[in-house]
CSV table of C-alpha atoms in Angstrom, one decimal:
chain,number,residue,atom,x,y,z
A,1,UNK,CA,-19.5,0.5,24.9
A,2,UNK,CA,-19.3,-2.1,27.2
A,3,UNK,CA,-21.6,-3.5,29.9
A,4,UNK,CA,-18.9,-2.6,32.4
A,5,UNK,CA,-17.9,0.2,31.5
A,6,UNK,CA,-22.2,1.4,31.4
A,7,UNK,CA,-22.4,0.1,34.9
A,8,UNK,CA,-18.9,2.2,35.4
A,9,UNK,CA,-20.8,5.3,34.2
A,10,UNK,CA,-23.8,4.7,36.5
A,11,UNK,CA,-22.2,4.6,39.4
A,12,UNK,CA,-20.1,8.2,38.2
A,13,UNK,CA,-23.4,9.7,37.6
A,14,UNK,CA,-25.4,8.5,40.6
A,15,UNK,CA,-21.9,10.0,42.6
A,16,UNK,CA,-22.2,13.1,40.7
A,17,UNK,CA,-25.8,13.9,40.3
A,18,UNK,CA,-26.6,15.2,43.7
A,19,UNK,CA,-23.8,18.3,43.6
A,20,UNK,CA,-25.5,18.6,40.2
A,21,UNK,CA,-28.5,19.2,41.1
A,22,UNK,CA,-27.9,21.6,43.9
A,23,UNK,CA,-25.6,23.6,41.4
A,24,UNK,CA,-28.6,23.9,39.1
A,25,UNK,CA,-31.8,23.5,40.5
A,26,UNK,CA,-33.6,24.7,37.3
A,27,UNK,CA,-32.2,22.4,35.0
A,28,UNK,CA,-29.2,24.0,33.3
A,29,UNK,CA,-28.0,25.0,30.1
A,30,UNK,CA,-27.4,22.6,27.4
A,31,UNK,CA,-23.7,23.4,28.1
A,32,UNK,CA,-24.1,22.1,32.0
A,33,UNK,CA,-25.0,18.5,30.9
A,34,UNK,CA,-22.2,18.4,28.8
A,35,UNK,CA,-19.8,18.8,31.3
A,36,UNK,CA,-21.9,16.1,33.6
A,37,UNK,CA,-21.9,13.8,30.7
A,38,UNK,CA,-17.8,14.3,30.5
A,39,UNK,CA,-17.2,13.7,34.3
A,40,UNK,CA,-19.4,10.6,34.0
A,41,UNK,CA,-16.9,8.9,31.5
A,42,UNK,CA,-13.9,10.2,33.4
A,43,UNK,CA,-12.8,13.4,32.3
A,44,UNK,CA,-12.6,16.6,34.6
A,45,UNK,CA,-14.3,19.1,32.2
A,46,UNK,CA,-16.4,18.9,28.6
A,47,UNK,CA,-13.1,20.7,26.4
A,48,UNK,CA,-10.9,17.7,27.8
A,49,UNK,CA,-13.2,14.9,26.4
A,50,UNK,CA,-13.2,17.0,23.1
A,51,UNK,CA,-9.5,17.4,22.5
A,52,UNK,CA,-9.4,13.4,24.0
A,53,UNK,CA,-11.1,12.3,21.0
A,54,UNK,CA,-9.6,14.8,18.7
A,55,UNK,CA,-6.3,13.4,19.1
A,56,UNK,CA,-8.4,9.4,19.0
A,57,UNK,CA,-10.0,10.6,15.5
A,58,UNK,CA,-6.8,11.6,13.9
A,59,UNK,CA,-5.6,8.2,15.3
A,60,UNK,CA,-8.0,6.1,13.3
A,61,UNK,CA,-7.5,8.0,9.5
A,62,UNK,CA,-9.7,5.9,6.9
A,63,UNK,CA,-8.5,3.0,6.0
A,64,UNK,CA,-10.5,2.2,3.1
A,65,UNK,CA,-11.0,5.8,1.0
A,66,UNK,CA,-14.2,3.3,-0.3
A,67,UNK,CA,-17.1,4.8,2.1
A,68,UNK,CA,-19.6,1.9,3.3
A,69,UNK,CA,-18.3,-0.8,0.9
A,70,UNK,CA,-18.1,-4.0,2.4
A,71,UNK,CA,-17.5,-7.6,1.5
A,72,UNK,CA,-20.7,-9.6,2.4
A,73,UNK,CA,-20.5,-13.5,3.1
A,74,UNK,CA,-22.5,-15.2,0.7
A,75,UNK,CA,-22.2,-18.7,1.8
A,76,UNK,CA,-20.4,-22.3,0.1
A,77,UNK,CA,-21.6,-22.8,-3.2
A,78,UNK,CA,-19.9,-25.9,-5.5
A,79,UNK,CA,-18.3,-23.9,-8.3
A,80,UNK,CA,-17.1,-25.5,-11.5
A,81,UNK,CA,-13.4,-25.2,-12.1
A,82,UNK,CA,-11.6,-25.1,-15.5
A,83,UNK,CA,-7.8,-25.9,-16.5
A,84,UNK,CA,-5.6,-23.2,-18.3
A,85,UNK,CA,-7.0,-24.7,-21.8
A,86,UNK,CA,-10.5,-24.0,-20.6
A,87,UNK,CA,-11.9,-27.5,-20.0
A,88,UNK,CA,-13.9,-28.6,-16.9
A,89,UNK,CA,-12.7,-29.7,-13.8
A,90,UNK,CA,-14.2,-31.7,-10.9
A,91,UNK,CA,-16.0,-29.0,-8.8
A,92,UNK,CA,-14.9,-27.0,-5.8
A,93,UNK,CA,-17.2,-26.3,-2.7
A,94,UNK,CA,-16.3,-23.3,-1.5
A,95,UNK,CA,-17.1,-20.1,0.8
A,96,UNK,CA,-17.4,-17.0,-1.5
A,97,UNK,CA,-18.2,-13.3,-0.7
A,98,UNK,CA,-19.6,-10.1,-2.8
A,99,UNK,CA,-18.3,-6.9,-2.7
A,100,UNK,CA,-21.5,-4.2,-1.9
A,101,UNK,CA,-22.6,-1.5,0.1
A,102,UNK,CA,-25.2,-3.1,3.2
A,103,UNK,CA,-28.3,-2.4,0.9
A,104,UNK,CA,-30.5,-4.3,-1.4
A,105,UNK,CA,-29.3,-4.7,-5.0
A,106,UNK,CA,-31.0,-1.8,-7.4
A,107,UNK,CA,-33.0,-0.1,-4.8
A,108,UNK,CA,-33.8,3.5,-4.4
A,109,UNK,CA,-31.5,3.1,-0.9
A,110,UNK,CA,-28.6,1.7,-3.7
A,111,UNK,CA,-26.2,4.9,-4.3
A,112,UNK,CA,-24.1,3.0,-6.5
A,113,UNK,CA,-27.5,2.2,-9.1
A,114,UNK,CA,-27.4,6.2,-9.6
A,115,UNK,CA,-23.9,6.6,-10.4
A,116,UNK,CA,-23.1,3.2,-12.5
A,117,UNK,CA,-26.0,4.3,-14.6
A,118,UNK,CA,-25.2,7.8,-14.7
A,119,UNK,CA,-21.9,6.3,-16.3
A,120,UNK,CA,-22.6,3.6,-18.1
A,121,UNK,CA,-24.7,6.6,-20.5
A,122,UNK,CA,-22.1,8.8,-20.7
A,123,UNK,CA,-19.3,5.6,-21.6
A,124,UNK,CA,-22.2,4.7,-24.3
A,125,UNK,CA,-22.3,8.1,-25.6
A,126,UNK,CA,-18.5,8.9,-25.6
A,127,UNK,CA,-17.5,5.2,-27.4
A,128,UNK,CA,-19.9,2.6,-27.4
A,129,UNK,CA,-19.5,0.9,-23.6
A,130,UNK,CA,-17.4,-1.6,-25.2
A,131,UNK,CA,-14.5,-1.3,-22.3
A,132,UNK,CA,-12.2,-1.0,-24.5
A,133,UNK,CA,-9.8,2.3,-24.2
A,134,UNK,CA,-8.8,2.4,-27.9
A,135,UNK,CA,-12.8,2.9,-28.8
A,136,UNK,CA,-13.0,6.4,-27.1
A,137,UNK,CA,-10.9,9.5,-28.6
A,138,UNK,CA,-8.6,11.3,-26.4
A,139,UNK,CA,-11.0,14.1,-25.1
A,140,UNK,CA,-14.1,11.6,-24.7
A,141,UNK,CA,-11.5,9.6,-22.2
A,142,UNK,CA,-10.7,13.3,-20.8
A,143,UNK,CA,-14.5,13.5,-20.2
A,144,UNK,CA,-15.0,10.2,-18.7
A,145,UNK,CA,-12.3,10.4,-16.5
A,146,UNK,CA,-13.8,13.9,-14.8
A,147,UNK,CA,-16.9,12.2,-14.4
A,148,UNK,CA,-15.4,9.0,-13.0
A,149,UNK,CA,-13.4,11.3,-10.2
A,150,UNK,CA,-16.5,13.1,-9.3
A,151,UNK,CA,-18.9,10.1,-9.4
A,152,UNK,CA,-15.9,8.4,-6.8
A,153,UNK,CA,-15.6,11.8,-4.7
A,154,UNK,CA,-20.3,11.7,-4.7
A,155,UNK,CA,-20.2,7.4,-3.9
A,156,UNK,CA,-16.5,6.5,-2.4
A,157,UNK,CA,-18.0,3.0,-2.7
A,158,UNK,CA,-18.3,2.9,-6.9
A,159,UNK,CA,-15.0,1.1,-7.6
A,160,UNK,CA,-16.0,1.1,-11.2
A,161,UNK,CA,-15.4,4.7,-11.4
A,162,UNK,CA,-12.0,4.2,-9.6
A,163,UNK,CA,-11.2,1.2,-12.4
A,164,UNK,CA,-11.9,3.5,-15.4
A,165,UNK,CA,-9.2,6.2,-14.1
A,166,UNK,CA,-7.0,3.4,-13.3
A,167,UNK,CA,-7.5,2.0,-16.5
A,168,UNK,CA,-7.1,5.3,-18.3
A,169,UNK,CA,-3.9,6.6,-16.7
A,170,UNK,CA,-2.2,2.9,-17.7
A,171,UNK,CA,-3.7,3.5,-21.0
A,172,UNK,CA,-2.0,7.0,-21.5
A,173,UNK,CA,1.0,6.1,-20.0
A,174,UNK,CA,0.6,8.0,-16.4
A,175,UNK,CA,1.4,4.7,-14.5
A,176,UNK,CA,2.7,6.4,-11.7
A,177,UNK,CA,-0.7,8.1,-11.1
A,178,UNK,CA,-2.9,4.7,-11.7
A,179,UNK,CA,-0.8,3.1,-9.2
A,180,UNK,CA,-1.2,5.7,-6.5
A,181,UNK,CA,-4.6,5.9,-7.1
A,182,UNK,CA,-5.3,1.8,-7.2
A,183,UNK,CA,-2.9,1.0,-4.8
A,184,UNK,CA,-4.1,1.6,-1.4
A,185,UNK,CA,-8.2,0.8,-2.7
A,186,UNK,CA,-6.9,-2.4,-3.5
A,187,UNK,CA,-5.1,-3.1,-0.5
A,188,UNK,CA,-8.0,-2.1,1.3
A,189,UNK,CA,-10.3,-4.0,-0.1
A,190,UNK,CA,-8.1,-7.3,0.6
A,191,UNK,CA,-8.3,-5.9,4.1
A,192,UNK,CA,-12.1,-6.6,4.0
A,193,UNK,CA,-11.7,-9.7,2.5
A,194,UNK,CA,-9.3,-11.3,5.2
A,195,UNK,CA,-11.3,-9.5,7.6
A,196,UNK,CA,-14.7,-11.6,6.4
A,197,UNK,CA,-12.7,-14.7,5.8
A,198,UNK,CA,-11.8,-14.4,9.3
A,199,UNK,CA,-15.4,-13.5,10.7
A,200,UNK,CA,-16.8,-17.1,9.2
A,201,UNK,CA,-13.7,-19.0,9.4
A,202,UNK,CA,-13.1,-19.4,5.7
A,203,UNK,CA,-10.0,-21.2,5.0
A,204,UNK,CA,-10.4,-19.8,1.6
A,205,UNK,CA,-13.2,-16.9,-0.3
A,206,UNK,CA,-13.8,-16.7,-3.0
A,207,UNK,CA,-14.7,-13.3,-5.0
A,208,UNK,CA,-16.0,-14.6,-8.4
A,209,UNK,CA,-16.3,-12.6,-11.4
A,210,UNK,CA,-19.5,-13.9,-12.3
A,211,UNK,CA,-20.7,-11.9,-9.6
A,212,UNK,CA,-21.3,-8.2,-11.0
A,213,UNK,CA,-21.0,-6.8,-8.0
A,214,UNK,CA,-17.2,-8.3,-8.1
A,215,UNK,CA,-16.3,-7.3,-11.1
A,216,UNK,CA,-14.9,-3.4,-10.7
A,217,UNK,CA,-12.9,-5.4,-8.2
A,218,UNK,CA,-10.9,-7.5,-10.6
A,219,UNK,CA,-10.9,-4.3,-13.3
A,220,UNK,CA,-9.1,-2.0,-10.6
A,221,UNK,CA,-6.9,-5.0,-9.4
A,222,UNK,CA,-5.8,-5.9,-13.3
A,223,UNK,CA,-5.3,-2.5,-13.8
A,224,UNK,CA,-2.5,-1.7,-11.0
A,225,UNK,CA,-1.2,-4.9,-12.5
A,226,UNK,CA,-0.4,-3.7,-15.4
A,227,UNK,CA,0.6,-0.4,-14.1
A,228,UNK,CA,3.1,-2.1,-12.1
A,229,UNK,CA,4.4,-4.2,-14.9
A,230,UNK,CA,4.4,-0.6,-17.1
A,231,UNK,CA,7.0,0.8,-14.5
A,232,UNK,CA,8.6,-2.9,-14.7
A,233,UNK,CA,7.9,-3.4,-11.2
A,234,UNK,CA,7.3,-7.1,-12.0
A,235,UNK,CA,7.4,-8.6,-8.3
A,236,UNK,CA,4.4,-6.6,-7.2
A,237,UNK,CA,2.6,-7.2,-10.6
A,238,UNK,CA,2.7,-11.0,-10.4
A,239,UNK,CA,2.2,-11.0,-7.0
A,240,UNK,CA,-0.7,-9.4,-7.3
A,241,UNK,CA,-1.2,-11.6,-10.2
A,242,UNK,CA,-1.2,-14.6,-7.8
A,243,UNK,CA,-3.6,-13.0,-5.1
A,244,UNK,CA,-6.3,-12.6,-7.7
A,245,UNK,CA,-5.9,-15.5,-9.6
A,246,UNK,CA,-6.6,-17.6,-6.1
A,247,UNK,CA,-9.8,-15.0,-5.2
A,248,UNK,CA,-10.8,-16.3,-8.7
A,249,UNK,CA,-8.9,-19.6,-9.9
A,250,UNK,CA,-11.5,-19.4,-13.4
A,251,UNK,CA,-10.0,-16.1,-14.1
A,252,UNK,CA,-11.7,-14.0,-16.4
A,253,UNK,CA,-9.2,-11.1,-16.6
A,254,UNK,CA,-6.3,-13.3,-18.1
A,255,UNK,CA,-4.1,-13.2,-14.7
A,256,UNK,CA,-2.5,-16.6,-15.3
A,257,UNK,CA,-1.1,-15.3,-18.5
A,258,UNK,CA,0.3,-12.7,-17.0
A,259,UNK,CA,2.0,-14.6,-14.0
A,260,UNK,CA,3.5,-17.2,-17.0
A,261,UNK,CA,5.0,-14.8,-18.4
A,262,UNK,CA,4.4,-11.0,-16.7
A,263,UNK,CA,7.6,-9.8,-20.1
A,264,UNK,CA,4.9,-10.8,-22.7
A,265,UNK,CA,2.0,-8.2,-21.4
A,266,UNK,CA,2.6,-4.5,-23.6
């Protein structure tokens, strides 16, 4: 609310107040002073304002599906900078960002430490936490990927848990269902990052993978990759090739190869 329109609402409740008062001169019900509080911002009677900002609320539908998640300005850092053979480059100053809920790391406010641990010991039960898919039998990925939906539906925020499913339905062939899932997180999530970009004027952000709290991030994204190449949708999997490659030009999920030549990924 704006200063204007407060002093817009003063001057409806100083007009009102008086009629107010003489309607009720003990006070009220609870039900009075809402429909005093809906004529001060305009609206003849309490059930209007409701059904106003019914119709506002199913106007604004949620655009991210990711709860509180947020990508958090971190600052220009000089960040070393490799070639496609892996050797060093002159380094880059640049502006980079962290994807995290507005709490500190590993804290008892964190609800992404609960569920990432929760997890990470069921993944190291089920197959060893090695990340790869072909280490877990078909029912321990059947397992993990109940936990992973109700870990996502507890924390909307744990992208990890949205990365495993995504991963798991590319790795049993349900590509169709990884890229429905993954698609609309990951646009969302770009949303944020323009959105921040914006905020401080960033030419460029960064997202690094050495930052963990990045790193479910570039799982989810390489996963709808390859979904999309699966279902030989190449344009959208190189393109998001490309996007992700320039959030992270060191690359540590093999994007490059993939935009050289998107035929040579299984």
């Amino acid at each position: 609310m704006s200063i204007e329109q407060a002093k817009k609402q003063a001057k409806n409740l100083r007009r009102l107040l008086p009629a107010f008062i003489t309607e009720h001169p003990d006070g009220g019900k609870l039900a009075d002073f809402h429909e005093l509080i809906a004529r001060t911002h305009g609206y003849p009677s309490f059930h209007a304002m409701s059904e106003a900002y019914k119709v506002t609320d199913q106007k604004q539908p949620d655009h991210s599906g990711l709860g509180a998640l947020c990508v958090a300005y971190q600052g220009i850092e000089s960040w070393e900078m490799y070639d496609l053979n892996g050797n060093p480059k002159k380094p880059k100053r640049m502006a980079y960002a962290e994807l995290r809920l507005p709490v500190a790391d590993y804290s008892e406010e964190d609800p992404l430490y609960a569920v990432t641990e929760e997890f990470d010991e069921a993944c190291d039960m089920e197959g060893g936490l090695t990340g790869d898919f072909d280490d877990y039998s078909q029912q321990s990925l059947n397992k993990l990927l109940r936990l992973a939906a109700k870990l996502t539906k507890q924390e909307p925020a744990f992208v990890d848990g949205y990365a495993f499913q995504v991963g798991t339905y590319v790795h049993t062939g349900q590509n169709s269902k990884a890229i429905s899932l993954a698609e609309p997180l990951v646009a969302a999530i770009f949303e944020m990052i323009a959105k921040c970009a914006d905020e401080h004027k960033a030419k460029e952000l960064l997202m690094p993978y050495v930052c963990l709290a990045n790193r479910p991030f570039h799982r989810l994204a390489h996963g709808l990759v390859l979904a999309y190449l699966a279902e030989r949708n190449t344009d959208k999997g190189v393109s998001l090739a490309k996007r992700m490659f320039a959030l992270w030009p060191n690359d540590n999920m093999g994007f490059r190869f993939i935009i050289a030549d998107p035929y040579g990924i299984d």
